[in-house]
Short mmCIF file of C-alpha atoms in Angstrom, two decimals:
data_model
loop_
_atom_site.label_atom_id
_atom_site.label_comp_id
_atom_site.label_asym_id
_atom_site.label_seq_id
_atom_site.Cartn_x
_atom_site.Cartn_y
_atom_site.Cartn_z
CA MET A 1 35.43 122.58 174.58
CA ILE A 2 36.05 125.11 177.42
CA VAL A 3 39.52 125.54 178.86
CA THR A 4 39.58 127.32 182.21
CA GLY A 5 43.07 126.67 183.32
CA ASP A 6 45.54 123.86 183.34
CA LYS A 7 44.88 120.40 182.04
CA ALA A 8 43.10 119.28 185.18
CA SER A 9 40.44 121.91 184.76
CA VAL A 10 39.55 120.99 181.25
CA THR A 11 35.83 120.26 180.81
CA SER A 12 34.16 118.78 177.79
CA ASP A 13 30.73 118.87 176.19
CA ILE A 14 31.77 116.06 173.88
CA PRO A 15 29.98 112.78 174.79
CA PHE A 16 32.29 110.10 176.17
CA ALA A 17 35.33 112.46 175.93
CA SER A 18 37.11 113.03 179.23
CA PRO A 19 39.74 115.53 180.30
CA GLY A 20 42.24 112.77 180.57
CA SER A 21 42.01 112.31 176.82
CA PHE A 22 44.34 115.19 176.21
CA SER A 23 48.11 114.92 176.30
CA GLY A 24 48.67 118.54 177.18
CA ASP A 25 49.63 120.02 173.87
CA GLU A 26 47.06 121.25 171.53
CA GLY A 27 46.67 118.66 168.81
CA ALA A 28 47.92 115.78 170.96
CA PHE A 29 44.33 114.62 171.46
CA ALA A 30 42.77 111.91 169.22
CA PRO A 31 44.92 108.81 168.88
CA PHE A 32 43.54 108.19 165.40
CA GLY A 33 44.66 111.65 164.33
CA PHE A 34 41.59 112.33 162.19
CA GLY A 35 39.12 115.11 162.38
CA VAL A 36 35.48 115.16 161.53
CA ASN A 37 34.70 113.12 158.37
CA GLY A 38 38.16 111.65 158.60
CA ASP A 39 40.04 114.91 158.00
CA ARG A 40 42.97 116.13 160.06
CA ASP A 41 42.37 119.56 161.51
CA GLY A 42 45.13 120.68 163.71
CA GLY A 43 45.39 117.16 165.17
CA TRP A 44 42.00 117.45 166.91
CA LEU A 45 39.44 114.68 166.58
CA ARG A 46 36.28 116.62 165.97
CA PHE A 47 32.83 115.34 166.98
CA PRO A 48 29.47 116.89 166.18
CA ILE A 49 28.55 119.02 169.11
CA GLY A 50 24.95 119.43 170.26
CA ALA A 51 22.03 117.97 172.18
CA SER A 52 21.70 114.19 172.65
CA ASP A 53 19.09 114.02 169.86
CA THR A 54 21.75 114.87 167.34
CA SER A 55 24.70 113.11 168.91
CA ILE A 56 26.05 109.89 167.53
CA TYR A 57 26.04 108.25 170.99
CA PRO A 58 23.54 109.07 173.74
CA SER A 59 24.73 109.87 177.21
CA TRP A 60 24.38 107.29 179.98
CA ASN A 61 21.30 108.87 181.44
CA GLU A 62 19.39 109.29 178.18
CA LYS A 63 16.39 106.85 177.70
CA GLU A 64 15.73 105.29 174.29
CA ASN A 65 12.71 103.40 172.96
CA ASP A 66 14.39 99.97 172.96
CA ASP A 67 15.89 100.15 176.45
CA ASP A 68 13.15 97.94 177.88
CA LEU A 69 14.04 95.28 175.32
CA HIS A 70 17.43 94.89 176.91
CA ASN A 71 16.10 95.07 180.46
CA PRO A 72 12.49 93.79 180.30
CA ALA A 73 12.19 93.08 184.01
CA LYS A 74 13.64 96.31 185.32
CA ASP A 75 10.48 96.84 187.33
CA GLY A 76 10.63 93.31 188.75
CA PRO A 77 7.56 91.04 189.22
CA LYS A 78 5.22 93.99 189.05
CA PHE A 79 6.24 94.59 185.44
CA VAL A 80 5.66 90.93 184.50
CA LEU A 81 2.26 90.78 186.20
CA LYS A 82 1.27 94.03 184.59
CA ASN A 83 1.94 92.61 181.10
CA ILE A 84 0.23 89.29 181.83
CA LYS A 85 -2.87 91.09 182.99
CA THR A 86 -2.88 93.16 179.85
CA TRP A 87 -4.41 90.72 177.25
CA ASN A 88 -3.09 91.27 173.79
CA PRO A 89 -5.55 90.13 171.04
CA TRP A 90 -2.70 88.49 169.14
CA ILE A 91 -1.77 86.42 172.20
CA CYS A 92 -5.40 85.35 172.57
CA LEU A 93 -5.48 84.19 168.95
CA GLN A 94 -2.30 82.17 169.40
CA LEU A 95 -3.72 80.48 172.49
CA LEU A 96 -6.89 79.65 170.58
CA PHE A 97 -4.91 78.01 167.78
CA LEU A 98 -2.88 76.04 170.32
CA ILE A 99 -6.06 74.74 171.93
CA LEU A 100 -7.47 73.75 168.52
CA ILE A 101 -4.28 71.86 167.63
CA VAL A 102 -4.38 69.92 170.91
CA LEU A 103 -8.04 69.06 170.36
CA GLY A 104 -7.29 67.95 166.78
CA VAL A 105 -4.53 65.62 167.95
CA LEU A 106 -6.84 64.12 170.57
CA CYS A 107 -9.60 63.57 168.00
CA ALA A 108 -7.25 61.94 165.50
CA GLY A 109 -5.51 59.75 168.03
CA VAL A 110 -8.36 58.86 170.39
CA LEU A 111 -11.84 59.79 169.19
CA TYR A 112 -11.50 58.67 165.54
CA PRO A 113 -10.31 55.10 166.38
CA ILE A 114 -13.20 54.79 168.84
CA LEU A 115 -15.70 55.82 166.17
CA LEU A 116 -14.16 53.34 163.73
CA SER A 117 -14.41 50.53 166.25
CA ILE A 118 -18.13 51.11 166.75
CA ARG A 119 -18.58 51.39 162.94
CA VAL A 120 -20.21 54.82 163.05
CA PHE A 121 -19.08 55.55 159.49
CA ASP A 122 -20.59 52.31 158.14
CA ARG A 123 -24.15 53.20 159.00
CA GLU A 124 -26.51 53.51 156.08
CA ARG A 125 -27.38 56.98 154.92
CA PRO A 126 -30.12 58.03 152.55
CA PRO A 127 -28.88 58.71 149.00
CA GLU A 128 -28.03 62.30 148.27
CA ARG A 129 -30.31 64.05 145.83
CA LEU A 130 -28.15 65.67 143.20
CA SER A 131 -30.87 67.13 141.03
CA GLU A 132 -34.55 67.98 141.08
CA PHE A 133 -34.89 66.14 137.78
CA ASP A 134 -35.82 62.45 137.94
CA PHE A 135 -33.58 60.60 135.52
CA GLY A 136 -34.76 57.25 134.18
CA MET A 137 -31.76 55.41 135.60
CA LEU A 138 -33.53 52.10 136.15
CA GLU A 139 -35.07 51.82 132.71
CA GLY A 140 -32.09 49.86 131.36
CA ILE A 141 -32.04 47.28 134.18
CA ARG A 142 -33.41 43.90 133.14
CA THR A 143 -36.08 42.56 135.47
CA SER A 144 -36.38 39.23 133.65
CA MET A 145 -33.89 36.66 132.40
CA ILE A 146 -35.73 36.76 129.08
CA ASP A 147 -35.07 39.86 127.00
CA PRO A 148 -38.37 41.67 126.30
CA ASP A 149 -37.19 42.12 122.70
CA THR A 150 -37.21 38.34 122.13
CA PRO A 151 -39.84 37.41 119.51
CA ASP A 152 -42.68 35.10 120.51
CA TYR A 153 -41.66 32.34 118.08
CA ALA A 154 -38.36 31.93 119.96
CA MET A 155 -39.95 31.00 123.29
CA THR A 156 -39.59 27.24 122.74
CA ARG A 157 -37.31 24.83 120.92
CA ASP A 158 -37.57 21.11 120.26
CA SER A 159 -35.03 18.80 121.86
CA VAL A 160 -33.21 16.25 119.69
CA LEU A 161 -32.06 14.30 122.76
CA GLY A 162 -35.47 13.15 123.88
CA ARG A 163 -36.31 16.00 126.24
CA GLY A 164 -39.45 17.14 124.47
CA LYS A 165 -40.14 20.84 124.02
CA LEU A 166 -37.60 23.06 125.73
CA LYS A 167 -38.53 26.51 126.96
CA LEU A 168 -36.52 29.72 126.74
CA VAL A 169 -34.94 30.57 130.10
CA PHE A 170 -32.51 33.31 129.06
CA SER A 171 -32.01 35.62 126.10
CA ASP A 172 -30.10 38.74 125.17
CA GLU A 173 -31.14 40.28 121.86
CA PHE A 174 -28.66 43.22 122.00
CA GLU A 175 -31.29 45.59 120.61
CA GLN A 176 -30.28 48.52 122.81
CA ASP A 177 -27.53 50.43 121.00
CA GLY A 178 -24.51 51.81 122.80
CA ARG A 179 -24.16 49.17 125.51
CA THR A 180 -20.71 48.78 126.98
CA PHE A 181 -19.33 45.94 129.06
CA TYR A 182 -16.58 47.26 131.27
CA PRO A 183 -16.30 45.35 134.57
CA GLY A 184 -19.34 46.03 136.73
CA GLU A 185 -21.41 47.72 134.00
CA ASP A 186 -23.66 44.87 132.84
CA GLN A 187 -25.86 42.36 134.66
CA PHE A 188 -24.81 39.36 132.59
CA TRP A 189 -21.60 40.16 130.71
CA THR A 190 -18.07 41.39 131.30
CA ALA A 191 -15.42 42.32 128.75
CA PRO A 192 -12.07 41.99 130.55
CA ARG A 193 -8.83 43.65 129.53
CA ILE A 194 -6.47 40.69 129.19
CA HIS A 195 -3.93 39.11 126.91
CA TYR A 196 -4.99 35.53 126.22
CA ALA A 197 -1.48 34.20 126.68
CA ALA A 198 -2.54 30.56 127.13
CA THR A 199 -2.88 30.25 123.34
CA ASN A 200 -0.22 32.86 122.47
CA ASP A 201 -2.78 35.21 120.97
CA LEU A 202 -1.53 38.17 118.94
CA GLU A 203 -4.16 40.61 120.20
CA MET A 204 -5.01 42.37 123.44
CA TYR A 205 -8.61 41.96 124.55
CA ASP A 206 -10.06 45.30 125.63
CA PRO A 207 -13.63 46.29 126.57
CA ASP A 208 -13.32 49.34 124.34
CA PHE A 209 -13.62 47.06 121.29
CA ILE A 210 -17.06 45.66 122.19
CA THR A 211 -20.37 47.51 121.93
CA THR A 212 -23.89 47.19 120.54
CA LYS A 213 -24.92 48.90 117.31
CA ASP A 214 -27.87 48.55 114.96
CA GLY A 215 -29.41 45.86 117.15
CA VAL A 216 -26.39 43.54 117.30
CA LEU A 217 -23.32 43.01 119.46
CA GLU A 218 -20.12 44.04 117.67
CA ILE A 219 -16.68 42.65 118.48
CA ARG A 220 -14.02 44.54 116.51
CA PHE A 221 -10.58 43.24 115.57
CA GLN A 222 -8.15 45.88 114.35
CA THR A 223 -4.48 46.70 113.90
CA TYR A 224 -3.76 48.66 117.05
CA ARG A 225 -0.44 48.73 118.89
CA ASP A 226 -1.07 47.76 122.50
CA TYR A 227 2.06 47.20 124.58
CA ASP A 228 4.05 44.62 122.60
CA LEU A 229 1.01 43.37 120.65
CA ASP A 230 0.03 44.58 117.19
CA PHE A 231 -3.73 44.04 117.43
CA ARG A 232 -6.68 44.72 119.70
CA SER A 233 -10.01 42.92 119.93
CA GLY A 234 -12.67 41.94 122.46
CA MET A 235 -13.86 38.99 124.54
CA LEU A 236 -17.28 38.94 126.20
CA GLN A 237 -17.83 36.44 129.00
CA SER A 238 -20.63 35.67 131.44
CA TRP A 239 -18.25 34.10 133.96
CA ASN A 240 -19.64 34.00 137.51
CA LYS A 241 -22.68 36.07 136.45
CA LEU A 242 -24.68 33.86 134.10
CA CYS A 243 -24.25 30.07 134.17
CA PHE A 244 -26.36 27.19 132.95
CA LYS A 245 -26.34 23.42 133.36
CA GLY A 246 -27.96 21.33 130.64
CA GLY A 247 -30.17 22.39 127.76
CA VAL A 248 -29.37 24.36 124.60
CA MET A 249 -27.06 27.31 124.03
CA GLU A 250 -27.97 29.01 120.74
CA VAL A 251 -26.18 32.01 119.22
CA SER A 252 -26.91 33.81 115.96
CA ALA A 253 -23.80 35.34 114.41
CA SER A 254 -22.28 36.84 111.29
CA LEU A 255 -18.56 36.12 111.37
CA ALA A 256 -15.78 38.62 110.74
CA GLY A 257 -14.41 38.75 107.20
CA PRO A 258 -12.87 38.62 104.79
CA ALA A 259 -14.51 35.26 104.17
CA GLY A 260 -12.24 32.47 102.99
CA VAL A 261 -9.04 34.12 104.28
CA ALA A 262 -7.08 32.28 106.96
CA GLY A 263 -6.03 33.82 110.24
CA LEU A 264 -8.93 34.99 112.39
CA TRP A 265 -10.15 32.84 115.26
CA PRO A 266 -13.79 33.55 116.20
CA GLY A 267 -15.17 31.69 119.21
CA ILE A 268 -18.63 30.94 120.61
CA TRP A 269 -18.10 28.53 123.48
CA SER A 270 -18.76 27.58 127.09
CA LEU A 271 -16.48 26.74 130.00
CA GLY A 272 -16.97 25.38 133.50
CA ASN A 273 -17.31 28.30 135.92
CA LEU A 274 -14.43 27.12 138.13
CA ALA A 275 -12.06 28.46 135.45
CA ARG A 276 -12.14 32.11 134.43
CA PRO A 277 -11.22 32.49 130.73
CA GLY A 278 -7.83 34.16 130.35
CA PHE A 279 -6.89 33.81 134.03
CA ARG A 280 -4.49 30.88 133.87
CA ALA A 281 -3.99 30.38 137.60
CA SER A 282 -7.72 29.76 137.96
CA SER A 283 -7.71 27.11 135.22
CA ASP A 284 -4.56 25.35 136.44
CA GLY A 285 -5.57 21.83 137.43
CA VAL A 286 -9.26 22.25 136.56
CA TRP A 287 -9.35 22.81 132.77
CA PRO A 288 -10.45 20.68 130.99
CA TYR A 289 -11.03 18.03 133.68
CA SER A 290 -14.45 16.37 133.71
CA TYR A 291 -13.60 13.47 136.00
CA ASP A 292 -15.22 11.90 139.04
CA GLN A 293 -12.75 9.06 139.68
CA CYS A 294 -9.76 8.45 141.96
CA ASP A 295 -7.04 6.81 139.87
CA VAL A 296 -4.02 7.71 137.72
CA GLY A 297 -6.23 10.08 135.75
CA ILE A 298 -5.92 12.64 138.55
CA THR A 299 -2.10 12.52 138.68
CA PRO A 300 0.35 14.86 136.92
CA ASN A 301 0.95 13.75 133.32
CA GLN A 302 -1.39 10.81 134.05
CA SER A 303 1.72 9.15 135.55
CA SER A 304 2.95 8.54 132.01
CA THR A 305 6.39 9.31 130.58
CA ASP A 306 5.32 9.14 126.92
CA GLY A 307 4.22 12.80 126.77
CA ILE A 308 0.53 12.06 126.38
CA SER A 309 -0.30 14.68 129.03
CA PHE A 310 1.35 17.86 130.23
CA LEU A 311 -1.43 18.58 132.71
CA PRO A 312 -0.50 19.12 136.39
CA GLY A 313 -3.14 16.70 137.67
CA GLN A 314 -6.69 17.27 138.83
CA ARG A 315 -6.54 19.86 141.61
CA LEU A 316 -10.10 19.30 142.83
CA ALA A 317 -10.12 15.51 142.77
CA LYS A 318 -12.94 13.32 144.07
CA CYS A 319 -10.79 11.86 146.84
CA VAL A 320 -9.20 14.90 148.48
CA CYS A 321 -8.17 14.44 152.10
CA LYS A 322 -10.41 15.65 154.89
CA ASN A 323 -10.45 19.42 155.47
CA GLU A 324 -8.62 20.15 152.22
CA ASP A 325 -9.57 23.16 150.08
CA HIS A 326 -12.39 21.89 147.83
CA PRO A 327 -15.79 23.33 146.82
CA SER A 328 -17.63 20.01 147.26
CA PRO A 329 -15.51 17.21 148.80
CA GLY A 330 -16.36 13.77 147.48
CA THR A 331 -17.06 14.97 143.93
CA GLY A 332 -14.44 15.38 141.22
CA ARG A 333 -14.58 18.95 139.95
CA GLY A 334 -13.17 20.73 136.93
CA ALA A 335 -13.82 23.07 134.02
CA PRO A 336 -14.65 21.16 130.82
CA GLU A 337 -15.25 23.01 127.58
CA ILE A 338 -18.01 22.74 124.95
CA ASP A 339 -17.61 24.77 121.75
CA ALA A 340 -20.51 25.83 119.54
CA LEU A 341 -18.09 27.45 117.11
CA GLU A 342 -14.40 27.92 116.50
CA GLY A 343 -13.92 29.41 113.07
CA THR A 344 -11.35 28.42 110.48
CA ILE A 345 -11.27 27.99 106.68
CA ASN A 346 -10.98 25.27 104.08
CA TYR A 347 -7.68 26.15 102.39
CA ASP A 348 -8.48 24.29 99.15
CA MET A 349 -12.01 25.58 98.68
CA LYS A 350 -11.38 29.04 100.20
CA ILE A 351 -14.57 28.86 102.25
CA GLY A 352 -15.21 29.16 105.95
CA GLU A 353 -15.48 26.18 108.27
CA VAL A 354 -16.51 25.70 111.87
CA THR A 355 -15.20 23.19 114.39
CA GLN A 356 -17.62 22.08 117.11
CA SER A 357 -16.11 20.18 120.02
CA SER A 358 -16.24 18.81 123.52
CA GLN A 359 -12.90 19.03 125.33
CA MET A 360 -12.09 17.04 128.42
CA ALA A 361 -9.41 15.37 130.56
CA PRO A 362 -7.90 12.94 131.41
CA PHE A 363 -7.06 11.39 128.05
CA ASP A 364 -7.52 8.11 126.24
CA ILE A 365 -4.42 6.44 124.83
CA TRP A 366 -3.40 8.60 121.85
CA TYR A 367 -6.64 10.55 122.38
CA GLN A 368 -8.67 7.82 120.68
CA THR A 369 -12.36 8.36 121.39
CA ASN A 370 -14.72 5.40 121.04
CA TYR A 371 -16.28 6.45 117.72
CA ASP A 372 -18.97 3.79 118.01
CA TYR A 373 -20.78 6.41 120.05
CA VAL A 374 -20.16 9.39 117.75
CA ALA A 375 -22.38 10.16 114.74
CA ILE A 376 -22.33 12.68 111.87
CA LYS A 377 -25.71 13.70 110.50
CA ASN A 378 -24.69 14.84 106.98
CA HIS A 379 -21.33 13.71 105.66
CA SER A 380 -21.57 16.04 102.66
CA VAL A 381 -20.99 19.10 104.87
CA THR A 382 -19.54 17.67 108.09
CA ARG A 383 -16.52 15.45 108.79
CA MET A 384 -14.68 14.33 111.89
CA ASN A 385 -11.83 16.58 112.89
CA SER A 386 -8.45 14.98 112.19
CA TRP A 387 -7.16 16.72 115.31
CA GLN A 388 -8.32 14.65 118.27
CA GLY A 389 -6.28 16.16 121.07
CA GLY A 390 -2.88 17.00 122.44
CA PRO A 391 -0.97 17.09 125.72
CA PHE A 392 -3.40 19.65 127.21
CA GLN A 393 -6.82 18.39 126.07
CA GLN A 394 -8.66 15.59 124.31
CA ALA A 395 -11.47 16.51 121.94
CA VAL A 396 -14.45 14.98 120.25
CA SER A 397 -14.75 17.35 117.32
CA GLY A 398 -16.48 17.76 113.99
CA VAL A 399 -15.83 20.22 111.13
CA THR A 400 -18.68 21.71 109.08
CA MET A 401 -18.41 23.87 105.94
CA LEU A 402 -19.96 27.34 105.97
CA ASN A 403 -21.38 29.71 103.38
CA ASN A 404 -19.16 32.73 102.68
CA ASP A 405 -22.25 34.93 102.80
CA TRP A 406 -22.43 34.26 106.55
CA TYR A 407 -19.73 36.89 107.10
CA ASP A 408 -19.45 40.68 107.42
CA GLY A 409 -23.08 41.20 108.32
CA LYS A 410 -24.42 39.98 104.96
CA GLN A 411 -26.29 37.08 106.54
CA TYR A 412 -26.55 35.52 109.99
CA GLN A 413 -26.43 31.86 110.95
CA LYS A 414 -27.27 29.98 114.15
CA TYR A 415 -24.63 27.95 116.00
CA ALA A 416 -25.79 25.81 118.91
CA PHE A 417 -25.38 22.71 121.03
CA GLU A 418 -27.75 20.75 123.23
CA TYR A 419 -26.40 18.59 126.04
CA ILE A 420 -27.46 16.34 128.88
CA PRO A 421 -25.01 16.30 131.79
CA GLY A 422 -24.03 12.86 133.02
CA LYS A 423 -21.70 9.91 132.70
CA ALA A 424 -22.49 7.17 130.16
CA ASP A 425 -26.05 8.50 130.04
CA GLY A 426 -24.93 11.99 129.06
CA ALA A 427 -24.95 13.30 125.48
CA ILE A 428 -24.15 16.34 123.28
CA ALA A 429 -25.58 17.35 119.89
CA TRP A 430 -24.23 20.26 117.79
CA PHE A 431 -26.04 22.40 115.21
CA VAL A 432 -25.37 24.81 112.35
CA GLY A 433 -28.66 26.50 111.56
CA ASP A 434 -31.50 24.12 112.32
CA GLU A 435 -29.51 21.10 111.15
CA GLU A 436 -27.78 18.80 113.57
CA THR A 437 -24.15 18.27 112.56
CA LEU A 438 -22.60 15.93 115.17
CA ARG A 439 -23.66 13.88 118.19
CA MET A 440 -21.86 11.96 120.92
CA THR A 441 -22.90 10.09 124.05
CA GLY A 442 -21.03 9.57 127.29
CA ASN A 443 -19.96 6.10 126.19
CA ALA A 444 -17.58 7.72 123.67
CA ILE A 445 -15.38 8.76 126.58
CA GLY A 446 -16.02 5.78 128.85
CA PRO A 447 -13.48 3.72 130.82
CA ASN A 448 -10.37 2.90 128.81
CA GLY A 449 -7.29 1.15 130.23
CA ASN A 450 -6.26 2.77 133.49
CA ILE A 451 -8.56 5.76 132.91
CA GLY A 452 -12.16 5.79 134.06
CA GLN A 453 -15.34 7.36 132.70
CA ARG A 454 -15.10 11.03 131.70
CA ASP A 455 -18.32 12.95 132.28
CA ILE A 456 -20.39 14.98 129.88
CA SER A 457 -20.00 18.24 131.75
CA GLN A 458 -21.86 18.36 135.04
CA GLU A 459 -20.42 21.75 135.90
CA PRO A 460 -22.27 25.08 135.62
CA MET A 461 -21.11 26.55 132.31
CA SER A 462 -20.38 30.18 131.48
CA ILE A 463 -20.60 31.67 127.95
CA ILE A 464 -17.73 33.22 125.99
CA LEU A 465 -17.87 35.23 122.74
CA ASN A 466 -14.57 36.39 121.28
CA LEU A 467 -12.57 37.19 118.15
CA GLY A 468 -8.89 36.32 118.32
CA MET A 469 -5.82 35.45 116.26
CA SER A 470 -3.07 32.97 117.02
CA GLU A 471 -0.55 30.91 115.12
CA ASN A 472 -1.38 28.14 117.60
CA TRP A 473 -4.75 27.92 115.87
CA ALA A 474 -4.10 28.43 112.17
CA TRP A 475 -1.73 29.76 109.55
CA ILE A 476 -2.26 33.51 109.16
CA ASP A 477 -2.53 34.90 105.62
CA MET A 478 -1.34 38.32 106.71
CA GLU A 479 -0.79 39.56 103.17
CA ARG A 480 -4.52 39.34 102.47
CA LEU A 481 -5.67 40.17 105.98
CA ALA A 482 -3.54 43.25 106.65
CA PRO A 483 -5.48 45.80 104.52
CA ARG A 484 -8.75 44.75 106.14
CA LEU A 485 -7.35 44.70 109.66
CA ALA A 486 -6.01 48.23 109.23
CA GLN A 487 -9.62 49.38 108.84
CA GLY A 488 -11.01 46.87 111.33
CA THR A 489 -13.18 43.80 110.91
CA VAL A 490 -16.25 42.99 113.00
CA MET A 491 -17.87 39.82 114.36
CA ARG A 492 -21.58 40.44 114.91
CA ILE A 493 -23.83 38.61 117.39
CA ASP A 494 -27.58 38.98 116.85
CA TYR A 495 -28.63 37.15 120.03
CA VAL A 496 -27.74 34.62 122.72
CA ARG A 497 -30.48 32.25 123.93
CA ILE A 498 -30.60 29.38 126.42
CA TYR A 499 -33.31 26.71 126.47
CA GLN A 500 -33.93 24.11 129.18
CA GLU A 501 -36.40 21.43 130.06
CA GLU A 502 -39.41 22.85 131.86
CA GLY A 503 -39.35 22.04 135.55
CA LYS A 504 -35.61 21.25 135.41
CA GLU A 505 -34.24 24.74 134.86
CA LEU A 506 -30.70 25.21 136.15
CA LEU A 507 -29.74 28.77 135.28
CA THR A 508 -27.29 29.23 138.12
CA CYS A 509 -23.59 29.17 138.94
CA ASP A 510 -24.38 27.03 142.01
CA PRO A 511 -26.41 24.01 140.87
CA PRO A 512 -27.04 21.30 143.48
CA GLY A 513 -23.82 19.46 144.31
CA TYR A 514 -21.70 21.73 142.09
CA PRO A 515 -21.27 25.08 143.85
CA THR A 516 -18.74 27.58 142.52
CA THR A 517 -19.35 31.14 143.71
CA GLU A 518 -18.26 30.69 147.33
CA TYR A 519 -15.08 28.91 146.26
CA ILE A 520 -14.32 31.70 143.78
CA ALA A 521 -14.89 34.37 146.44
CA LYS A 522 -12.38 32.63 148.75
CA HIS A 523 -9.64 32.65 146.11
CA PRO A 524 -9.54 36.20 144.70
CA LYS A 525 -5.87 36.09 143.73
CA ALA A 526 -6.52 33.31 141.22
CA TYR A 527 -9.64 34.85 139.72
CA ASP A 528 -8.70 38.54 139.72
CA ASN A 529 -5.05 38.53 138.60
CA ALA A 530 -4.56 37.57 134.95
CA ASN A 531 -0.77 37.78 135.33
CA LEU A 532 -0.60 34.68 137.53
CA THR A 533 -0.10 31.56 135.44
CA GLN A 534 -0.08 28.71 137.99
CA TRP A 535 -2.02 27.90 141.12
CA ASP A 536 1.17 27.80 143.20
CA GLU A 537 1.78 31.49 142.42
CA THR A 538 -1.41 32.44 144.26
CA GLY A 539 -0.17 31.22 147.62
CA TYR A 540 -3.15 28.88 148.04
CA PRO A 541 -2.27 25.23 148.80
CA TRP A 542 -2.79 22.44 146.27
CA PRO A 543 -5.25 20.03 147.93
CA LYS A 544 -3.87 16.65 148.96
CA ASN A 545 -5.72 13.51 147.88
CA LYS A 546 -5.91 9.93 149.09
CA PHE A 547 -4.48 8.47 145.88
CA MET A 548 -1.20 10.43 145.91
CA ASP A 549 -0.73 11.62 149.49
CA GLN A 550 -0.94 10.36 153.04
CA CYS A 551 -4.07 11.75 154.62
CA HIS A 552 -4.09 12.43 158.35
#
């Protein structure tokens, strides 16, 4: 501060302080009344004095580094052009990324749909070579329907139904250990994961409980909590892979023990391919129909109010209307069942027994088969089954006593049936070992009252091997079974063989006049979803027929 005279001549070196800031008396300056650092010093507000570098506030004509930020265009268009012409690498990189993003959007929205429409991605490409080592991946693939491990003596079998010498057309000896049967793994067999709710089974079927070991197929049943079920087991089926029509199905097995104890339900059986075992929507209206007529037999409950039938009617009737959904219009279709073995026990003698049956629909009055056309070979070991049917199936069935050594792998026994498809000229014969146990002809299920001839199955038949448990089947002696089931019990299958008349082999799921595979492929909801229980749940229409509906 330099004072040269009166107040008007006061000059100041203090930035932003003016002579008019003084009131005249010394100390009247500074309205806040504080000195430097907030102290009063004679009433003067003191500022640090010095060059602009050290001042708190720069003077108006001092230039700072950020001035251009507040006035970027002070040089006008020349300044802007100068900066545009000066390419910054960072700006170039940003522009490059922007171009790439635009190109990516164009490819995703325009180019990719075009490539999809011309199926560029579907073109075949050579397989990628993952290793220089050549693995023997094809060594396990069967190139013949006859297992190379089948012994020479098993290549033929004599017919008991007048068909001469039958030849082997399929076999599986299960000699290769460690086979598994998850869906898609095997050429001939599949082990599905399902709960067989149709018979209120107590176990969950799972492919993990089926394998091959020591030259046999093993199906294990064991205490194993699976969802709300207390047991787990396995079911092996050839559905839609291996089918046969006519001939002999022969299976060698050692049943699961303990022998003579009630509760387990082993099965070796066959079913028309139009029904997939365990998939109830697929069997609704086809199991166990074996009927090629157009009368009350195709109607729900057989049009009877006495409770003889709870069936919904034959879905694939002979007389469906034109253009209705049917695999072979003009032919009654279904899924009959023929059982080589369903295991039970004789409660009095504490020995095993086997029921061997043919199950069909529609039903005779009170399920009474014409027994003039049914014969038992040896009454000392075989008797007619007192159970002849119920509201879901009629059965021609015999019961044969077993040896308790045919369990737990001690010894194996053969269970088989031979059949000739047809109407009155058809026939079935059942076997335990080499001995015939029971025989029936088509006349046993001929016309009766308002029901016509039931056929000896003319459908392609699939094979099922399983080990279950259900109170629907038998009383369960859980006190004696429980310790064994905790460890696990095993049903063993030594082989499966099919014989047919030479020159008349029908080892197919599409025999002439009875196709199945195309129909199955057109109805995936019914055949792939085990949770659906009725055909109506699939969304597919129930075919109309001339007997019940008005055809247009």
